[in-house]
């Protein structure tokens, strides 16, 4: 229903209510649609007056809706009035009301009131990240950076994940401000992005650039660029960090893959202990490999060709540089059918080592194990994003390690439209993550806000260096 | 004069009635966690969220113990819907009673009914059913429920599992030729056991099933066992009256593929999946069925051997029709 444009008198509300199909929820529906149409608050006030005079009281849910309308229109004094009324009328308030109060007050000149409200919320529950967001933004808008950072740290302590919006607000409002302490805090945010492998989007990147260039007394210059395949920045000729893991990280990752991904809760789910032992012995006796290939994944590359022709092409292509290859497959590939011809399979086995798992086993887990066991130089070939395996890892630190290792070691492929040619996308030689050397910063960023797949790595970079 | 509308009149009303309320509010003490939660829920209810009206202390503790805000929300909604259902059931019962009373008043009381059939009371039906099940315990084909999944489930999943098994047992008891049900790997004092006793009370000890903490491999010869699991690579062609089928007593609301297949692999048992894709045009939904649906299907297969008839018990929303020529 469309709310009236002007305040109505009691009789007029009464008439409207009687004409409505279900009068018992008339006020709720009416106030909801006032919020939707952003009606003038005087109209809502006249409805509340009518309700108050006929019932002697106003239900909590109606007050909340009225409050939402006031917040939407930034009517600060009205918000305060509603707060006073609610505080005396009810013993405690619930999260919905507090969300509105904090949002409403933080956008006004009485923004410190929002901080008091935040303290009140803490007494009954853990505040939401939106609550913190409102308060932090209010504080940084008024250039109270210490306060803003204090709230930010408090939020992280409570395991709340800040939105990129809040982080961006820090850079926006620190523009042109001086102070070593402040600079350290902002660098801290960039390290937060690095540790959690978060890529900022374009507008965020611009805020970072503008802040760097505005630091008084320093001569930062920012350029947008894309990094060469060799890992060199074309602007400042700086070589980016390589994607290798440290010895310790590497061992840790390998151990966790065996424990969480291959064995998991039950070693029989993905393979069987006998089969895994046989595979381990097989790998040990032939180490090290240079490239490990997911045979079945590669064999589906071109639908026009038979599966074994696809695999044959890929093996030929990858075997060129005298690389030691391991192809993983399943036993059904040996059955000499129309899609798996015996003579081609025989020929391939001269060029590469093959391991055939049981038909009901998962060959991906073998792929991960063989690659990690071969050492840091070893790469693997599959089009699979391995997201389900990443999900088996129990903590985020190891998952980040896995992603880093995957970026540096996975060879993806695509087939060109004509001919048998296969194109392999080499693994990245440099690590795609926020990084610094002190006098340079390199920050990868996403072109738009929507790109969100974990396997996608941005190609654009912000290069910052001092003149 | 019509322009004059009192806009802030509501504030006066809200503030005027406050004197007596604010006095009680002023002597506010530190609320205990439970009381605080109760107050909070009450406010949420007033705000129009899906929160139950009445909540027990135990439920309140569960609510506080939820690991995240979304878990709390889900739990409250669950309780809220349960409460709504209870209320509407009660209302329907009262309506039915009134309707019956009205009917009685209308019908003439003097006519006595004459019937040549003996009246079958529930009691004597039970006796007839029990006789059949007792026979099946001696001569019937065994059907095993594998009760070894407690650690793979949440408490609520275990409760759902037991509910489904109770239903299955009921269907089996009333069928023409019942299975001899075995609960294998059922440990004393397990969650399963506790839930069973909740449902059956004292009837649990009189239930005509075989419950044992032994594994089915200890009770039956290995080569006769077939583990039914949707993850099996083998598809069942016909129902074999000499085999002993095993159903995993597990409700899996999260995604845990291959748990029961792993169990069968570990023990080196034969496995089989229902031929759902051979007979049905599958549209959506997981291929794992509830335990009572499995029971219906197996009972029908045992009696008729007709796949089409048996697979009628697959929920209609999961498939769009039968395949004409399988």
XYZ file of N, CA, C and O in Angstrom, chain B residues 56-182:
508
model
N 12.640 -23.161 27.477
C 13.060 -23.788 28.729
C 14.491 -23.390 29.055
O 15.218 -22.871 28.202
N 14.866 -23.639 30.303
C 16.216 -23.309 30.745
C 17.259 -24.039 29.891
O 18.262 -23.474 29.488
N 16.959 -25.329 29.619
C 17.892 -26.156 28.851
C 18.096 -25.578 27.450
O 19.209 -25.462 26.956
N 16.973 -25.174 26.826
C 17.066 -24.590 25.484
C 17.833 -23.273 25.512
O 18.591 -22.955 24.609
N 17.633 -22.526 26.591
C 18.332 -21.245 26.729
C 19.837 -21.464 26.809
O 20.623 -20.731 26.218
N 20.212 -22.525 27.538
C 21.641 -22.842 27.646
C 22.188 -23.242 26.277
O 23.297 -22.849 25.914
N 21.412 -24.040 25.542
C 21.830 -24.424 24.186
C 22.020 -23.189 23.326
O 22.955 -23.090 22.540
N 21.088 -22.249 23.485
C 21.155 -21.012 22.706
C 22.448 -20.254 22.997
O 23.146 -19.813 22.093
N 22.777 -20.135 24.288
C 24.010 -19.421 24.661
C 25.233 -20.176 24.141
O 26.219 -19.573 23.736
N 25.136 -21.516 24.135
C 26.277 -22.331 23.721
C 26.519 -22.389 22.224
O 27.511 -22.959 21.788
N 25.616 -21.812 21.436
C 25.802 -21.857 19.979
C 27.097 -21.156 19.596
O 27.411 -20.093 20.142
N 27.858 -21.729 18.653
C 29.181 -21.190 18.354
C 29.176 -19.861 17.593
O 30.154 -19.150 17.608
N 28.080 -19.534 16.916
C 28.099 -18.277 16.162
C 26.724 -17.634 16.180
O 25.740 -18.238 16.593
N 26.690 -16.383 15.716
C 25.413 -15.673 15.694
C 24.422 -16.348 14.748
O 23.236 -16.417 15.032
N 24.915 -16.830 13.627
C 23.986 -17.443 12.677
C 23.464 -18.776 13.231
O 22.317 -19.139 12.987
N 24.315 -19.469 14.003
C 23.858 -20.708 14.623
C 22.752 -20.404 15.634
O 21.762 -21.131 15.728
N 22.919 -19.318 16.365
C 21.890 -18.915 17.330
C 20.577 -18.618 16.622
O 19.509 -19.053 17.033
N 20.686 -17.880 15.532
C 19.501 -17.497 14.770
C 18.758 -18.731 14.273
O 17.539 -18.833 14.375
N 19.538 -19.688 13.733
C 18.943 -20.904 13.206
C 18.248 -21.686 14.307
O 17.150 -22.202 14.113
N 18.909 -21.770 15.447
C 18.353 -22.527 16.561
C 17.032 -21.909 17.010
O 16.044 -22.609 17.234
N 17.006 -20.577 17.108
C 15.780 -19.898 17.528
C 14.655 -20.131 16.532
O 13.508 -20.346 16.907
N 14.997 -20.082 15.265
C 13.977 -20.274 14.242
C 13.412 -21.690 14.327
O 12.202 -21.887 14.203
N 14.295 -22.641 14.566
C 13.881 -24.036 14.732
C 12.869 -24.163 15.873
O 11.798 -24.756 15.722
N 13.203 -23.533 17.018
C 12.291 -23.595 18.167
C 10.979 -22.883 17.854
O 9.900 -23.329 18.241
N 11.080 -21.785 17.133
C 9.907 -20.972 16.806
C 8.934 -21.772 15.941
O 7.733 -21.832 16.213
N 9.474 -22.443 14.919
C 8.620 -23.211 14.020
C 7.994 -24.390 14.756
O 6.819 -24.710 14.578
N 8.796 -25.003 15.643
C 8.287 -26.112 16.429
C 7.096 -25.654 17.272
O 6.073 -26.339 17.363
N 7.253 -24.477 17.856
C 6.196 -23.939 18.704
C 4.935 -23.663 17.879
O 3.822 -24.000 18.289
N 5.141 -23.056 16.717
C 3.998 -22.753 15.842
C 3.241 -24.025 15.491
O 2.006 -24.072 15.542
N 3.984 -25.072 15.166
C 3.373 -26.319 14.748
C 2.555 -26.925 15.892
O 1.445 -27.392 15.700
N 3.137 -26.866 17.067
C 2.454 -27.398 18.244
C 1.136 -26.668 18.445
O 0.099 -27.269 18.711
N 1.208 -25.344 18.313
C 0.009 -24.536 18.528
C -1.072 -24.882 17.520
O -2.235 -25.047 17.884
N -0.671 -25.008 16.256
C -1.705 -25.257 15.246
C -2.265 -26.665 15.395
O -3.452 -26.891 15.160
N -1.429 -27.615 15.842
C -1.924 -28.970 16.099
C -2.989 -28.941 17.185
O -4.031 -29.574 17.080
N -2.707 -28.184 18.220
C -3.631 -28.088 19.344
C -4.956 -27.487 18.879
O -6.033 -27.969 19.223
N -4.826 -26.442 18.076
C -6.030 -25.769 17.587
C -6.869 -26.739 16.751
O -8.086 -26.835 16.919
N -6.210 -27.493 15.901
C -6.927 -28.434 15.041
C -7.626 -29.507 15.868
O -8.743 -29.916 15.556
N -6.947 -29.953 16.923
C -7.525 -30.985 17.773
C -8.820 -30.490 18.406
O -9.834 -31.195 18.429
N -8.760 -29.254 18.896
C -9.953 -28.689 19.541
C -11.081 -28.549 18.522
O -12.236 -28.920 18.793
N -10.731 -28.067 17.335
C -11.745 -27.910 16.289
C -12.397 -29.247 15.957
O -13.615 -29.342 15.809
N -11.555 -30.285 15.877
C -12.062 -31.609 15.534
C -13.018 -32.106 16.608
O -14.097 -32.637 16.325
N -12.618 -31.888 17.854
C -13.451 -32.341 18.964
C -14.815 -31.658 18.898
O -15.865 -32.279 19.063
N -14.786 -30.364 18.617
C -16.045 -29.621 18.530
C -16.915 -30.141 17.391
O -18.132 -30.279 17.523
N -16.249 -30.422 16.285
C -17.006 -30.925 15.139
C -17.681 -32.264 15.481
O -18.844 -32.495 15.181
N -16.935 -33.130 16.144
C -17.467 -34.445 16.514
C -18.653 -34.313 17.462
O -19.671 -34.986 17.321
N -18.487 -33.401 18.405
C -19.567 -33.200 19.368
C -20.829 -32.720 18.666
O -21.936 -33.170 18.959
N -20.614 -31.814 17.713
C -21.760 -31.288 16.968
C -22.436 -32.413 16.186
O -23.668 -32.517 16.154
N -21.659 -33.290 15.628
C -22.207 -34.420 14.863
C -23.021 -35.345 15.767
O -24.111 -35.782 15.423
N -22.464 -35.596 16.944
C -23.121 -36.497 17.876
C -24.492 -35.973 18.268
O -25.460 -36.710 18.355
N -24.506 -34.642 18.455
C -25.766 -34.033 18.844
C -26.807 -34.213 17.740
O -27.981 -34.396 17.989
N -26.367 -34.174 16.500
C -27.298 -34.277 15.386
C -27.826 -35.698 15.205
O -29.005 -35.924 14.966
N -26.920 -36.677 15.318
C -27.336 -38.052 15.046
C -28.231 -38.573 16.168
O -28.126 -38.152 17.317
N -29.105 -39.502 15.807
C -30.054 -40.006 16.814
C -29.391 -41.088 17.648
O -28.788 -42.021 17.118
N -29.520 -40.992 18.917
C -28.813 -41.910 19.798
C -29.464 -43.274 19.953
O -28.823 -44.222 20.380
N -30.784 -43.427 19.583
C -31.496 -44.653 19.950
C -31.122 -45.862 19.094
O -31.204 -46.993 19.531
N -30.674 -45.627 17.856
C -30.421 -46.754 16.948
C -29.128 -47.478 17.304
O -28.057 -46.905 17.277
N -29.192 -48.716 17.620
C -27.970 -49.478 17.871
C -27.502 -50.107 16.558
O -28.295 -50.555 15.748
N -26.179 -50.130 16.395
C -25.626 -50.632 15.128
C -25.475 -52.137 15.193
O -25.046 -52.681 16.207
N -25.803 -52.773 14.089
C -25.589 -54.213 14.032
C -24.575 -54.508 12.941
O -24.648 -53.974 11.854
N -23.642 -55.353 13.248
C -22.576 -55.638 12.292
C -22.185 -57.093 12.408
O -21.997 -57.614 13.502
N -22.058 -57.721 11.255
C -21.736 -59.138 11.311
C -20.259 -59.392 11.542
O -19.832 -60.497 11.856
N -19.412 -58.307 11.334
C -17.979 -58.497 11.564
C -17.623 -58.239 13.003
O -18.221 -57.394 13.659
N -16.590 -58.967 13.422
C -16.101 -58.701 14.746
C -15.349 -57.370 14.713
O -14.720 -57.027 13.726
N -15.439 -56.621 15.775
C -14.734 -55.342 15.794
C -13.265 -55.586 16.126
O -12.928 -56.208 17.130
N -12.378 -55.089 15.260
C -10.935 -55.237 15.486
C -10.416 -54.060 16.268
O -10.417 -52.939 15.775
N -9.998 -54.266 17.438
C -9.411 -53.171 18.206
C -7.918 -53.103 17.927
O -7.316 -54.090 17.514
N -7.355 -51.936 18.191
C -5.923 -51.725 17.951
C -5.099 -52.805 18.637
O -4.131 -53.317 18.090
N -5.551 -53.139 19.808
C -4.878 -54.148 20.614
C -4.720 -55.479 19.877
O -3.626 -56.058 19.805
N -5.805 -55.940 19.279
C -5.725 -57.250 18.623
C -4.959 -57.159 17.309
O -4.304 -58.121 16.901
N -5.013 -55.958 16.675
C -4.180 -55.764 15.486
C -2.717 -55.920 15.879
O -1.939 -56.574 15.199
N -2.362 -55.282 16.984
C -0.972 -55.352 17.453
C -0.549 -56.802 17.636
O 0.559 -57.179 17.265
N -1.437 -57.580 18.191
C -1.102 -58.974 18.429
C -0.823 -59.697 17.118
O 0.139 -60.450 16.997
N -1.681 -59.418 16.126
C -1.499 -60.055 14.820
C -0.167 -59.645 14.203
O 0.584 -60.482 13.692
N 0.126 -58.340 14.282
C 1.401 -57.862 13.727
C 2.572 -58.512 14.439
O 3.521 -58.987 13.812
N 2.515 -58.526 15.750
C 3.631 -59.065 16.518
C 3.870 -60.535 16.185
O 5.000 -60.989 16.169
N 2.821 -61.244 15.934
C 2.937 -62.645 15.576
C 3.767 -62.795 14.311
O 4.687 -63.613 14.218
N 3.437 -61.928 13.336
C 4.180 -61.992 12.066
C 5.644 -61.648 12.256
O 6.537 -62.288 11.702
N 5.915 -60.570 13.042
C 7.312 -60.166 13.235
C 8.072 -61.251 13.993
O 9.228 -61.536 13.686
N 7.400 -61.873 14.966
C 8.062 -62.932 15.722
C 8.451 -64.075 14.791
O 9.548 -64.622 14.883
N 7.560 -64.364 13.854
C 7.883 -65.387 12.864
C 9.085 -64.985 12.026
O 9.963 -65.784 11.739
N 9.098 -63.687 11.655
C 10.214 -63.227 10.812
C 11.529 -63.313 11.563
O 12.586 -63.462 10.978
N 11.461 -63.214 12.899
C 12.707 -63.305 13.667
C 13.275 -64.706 13.623
O 14.447 -64.919 13.903
N 12.432 -65.674 13.286
C 12.944 -67.038 13.163
C 13.245 -67.375 11.703
O 14.310 -67.870 11.366
N 12.299 -67.025 10.828
C 12.441 -67.462 9.434
C 12.753 -66.322 8.459
O 13.075 -66.556 7.319
N 12.609 -65.079 8.893
C 12.665 -63.947 7.953
C 14.059 -63.617 7.471
O 15.074 -64.057 8.019
N 14.090 -62.800 6.423
C 15.362 -62.333 5.877
C 15.900 -61.206 6.765
O 15.172 -60.270 7.083
N 17.164 -61.289 7.166
C 17.707 -60.225 8.017
C 17.913 -58.919 7.229
O 18.169 -58.953 6.024
N 17.775 -57.800 7.935
C 18.110 -56.487 7.385
C 18.873 -55.749 8.475
O 18.394 -55.644 9.606
N 20.070 -55.260 8.117
C 20.939 -54.699 9.150
C 20.931 -53.183 9.097
O 21.040 -52.585 8.027
N 20.771 -52.540 10.264
C 21.043 -51.112 10.400
C 22.396 -50.971 11.079
O 22.592 -51.493 12.180
N 23.318 -50.310 10.418
C 24.673 -50.148 10.960
C 24.706 -48.903 11.845
O 24.650 -47.783 11.362
N 24.804 -49.120 13.162
C 24.730 -48.002 14.099
C 26.132 -47.549 14.517
O 26.435 -47.489 15.705
N 26.982 -47.247 13.572
C 28.356 -46.886 13.938
C 28.717 -45.485 13.455
O 29.873 -45.175 13.258
N 27.712 -44.637 13.262
C 27.998 -43.317 12.683
C 27.832 -42.172 13.673
O 27.773 -41.022 13.272
N 27.744 -42.521 14.947
C 27.459 -41.483 15.927
C 28.468 -40.345 15.877
O 28.110 -39.171 15.999
N 29.746 -40.695 15.666
C 30.778 -39.657 15.686
C 30.774 -38.794 14.433
O 31.420 -37.756 14.380
N 30.061 -39.241 13.400
C 30.007 -38.447 12.168
C 28.825 -37.481 12.169
O 28.614 -36.771 11.201
N 28.021 -37.507 13.247
C 26.796 -36.711 13.232
C 26.725 -35.743 14.402
O 27.351 -35.941 15.432
N 25.912 -34.703 14.225
C 25.591 -33.821 15.340
C 24.476 -34.474 16.149
O 23.853 -35.439 15.704
N 24.215 -33.926 17.318
C 23.186 -34.506 18.186
C 21.837 -34.499 17.469
O 21.077 -35.463 17.535
N 21.580 -33.411 16.753
C 20.286 -33.324 16.073
C 20.180 -34.339 14.946
O 19.109 -34.881 14.690
N 21.295 -34.593 14.272
C 21.278 -35.599 13.209
C 21.015 -36.992 13.779
O 20.290 -37.784 13.179
N 21.597 -37.279 14.945
C 21.344 -38.583 15.574
C 19.865 -38.701 15.910
O 19.231 -39.741 15.661
N 19.287 -37.628 16.448
C 17.862 -37.655 16.795
C 17.015 -37.916 15.550
O 16.086 -38.727 15.572
N 17.360 -37.249 14.451
C 16.629 -37.464 13.197
C 16.775 -38.900 12.712
O 15.810 -39.507 12.239
N 17.980 -39.429 12.847
C 18.236 -40.801 12.412
C 17.321 -41.763 13.145
O 16.662 -42.609 12.541
N 17.297 -41.620 14.474
C 16.506 -42.551 15.275
C 15.025 -42.413 14.924
O 14.306 -43.403 14.808
N 14.581 -41.202 14.701
C 13.190 -40.987 14.311
C 12.873 -41.758 13.021
O 11.829 -42.407 12.907
N 13.781 -41.684 12.061
C 13.579 -42.390 10.785
C 13.573 -43.902 10.980
O 12.807 -44.613 10.335
N 14.428 -44.376 11.894
C 14.472 -45.824 12.128
C 13.185 -46.273 12.812
O 12.636 -47.340 12.489
N 12.673 -45.459 13.742
C 11.423 -45.815 14.421
C 10.306 -45.929 13.388
O 9.519 -46.883 13.419
N 10.257 -44.993 12.459
C 9.267 -45.057 11.377
C 9.442 -46.349 10.574
O 8.470 -47.060 10.299
N 10.710 -46.640 10.217
C 10.990 -47.830 9.401
C 10.526 -49.090 10.112
O 9.933 -49.980 9.510
N 10.814 -49.138 11.409
C 10.454 -50.316 12.185
C 8.932 -50.484 12.163
O 8.411 -51.602 12.055
N 8.217 -49.356 12.236
C 6.760 -49.397 12.202
C 6.234 -49.961 10.889
O 5.360 -50.818 10.865
N 6.802 -49.477 9.793
C 6.377 -49.974 8.470
C 6.631 -51.466 8.365
O 5.813 -52.224 7.858
N 7.809 -51.856 8.849
C 8.195 -53.262 8.759
C 7.210 -54.142 9.540
O 6.769 -55.172 9.052
N 6.844 -53.663 10.734
C 5.951 -54.457 11.592
C 4.603 -54.666 10.905
O 3.987 -55.697 11.027
N 4.132 -53.654 10.186
C 2.802 -53.758 9.593
C 2.807 -54.399 8.208
O 1.772 -54.507 7.582
N 3.985 -54.783 7.712
C 4.012 -55.332 6.356
C 3.630 -56.816 6.363
O 3.615 -57.451 7.407
N 3.327 -57.335 5.168
C 2.856 -58.720 5.069
C 3.948 -59.714 5.457
O 3.713 -60.691 6.137
N 5.168 -59.416 4.985
C 6.274 -60.330 5.225
C 7.467 -59.511 5.736
O 8.309 -59.106 4.951
N 7.523 -59.288 7.025
C 8.536 -58.351 7.558
C 9.959 -58.903 7.479
O 10.165 -60.110 7.387
N 10.911 -57.962 7.515
C 12.327 -58.319 7.681
C 12.574 -58.639 9.145
O 11.839 -58.201 10.031
N 13.659 -59.363 9.374
C 14.159 -59.493 10.737
C 15.213 -58.402 10.934
O 16.331 -58.502 10.444
N 14.829 -57.342 11.630
C 15.718 -56.181 11.744
C 16.828 -56.434 12.756
O 16.577 -56.934 13.858
N 18.061 -56.098 12.358
C 19.204 -56.161 13.270
C 19.769 -54.752 13.453
O 20.052 -54.079 12.471
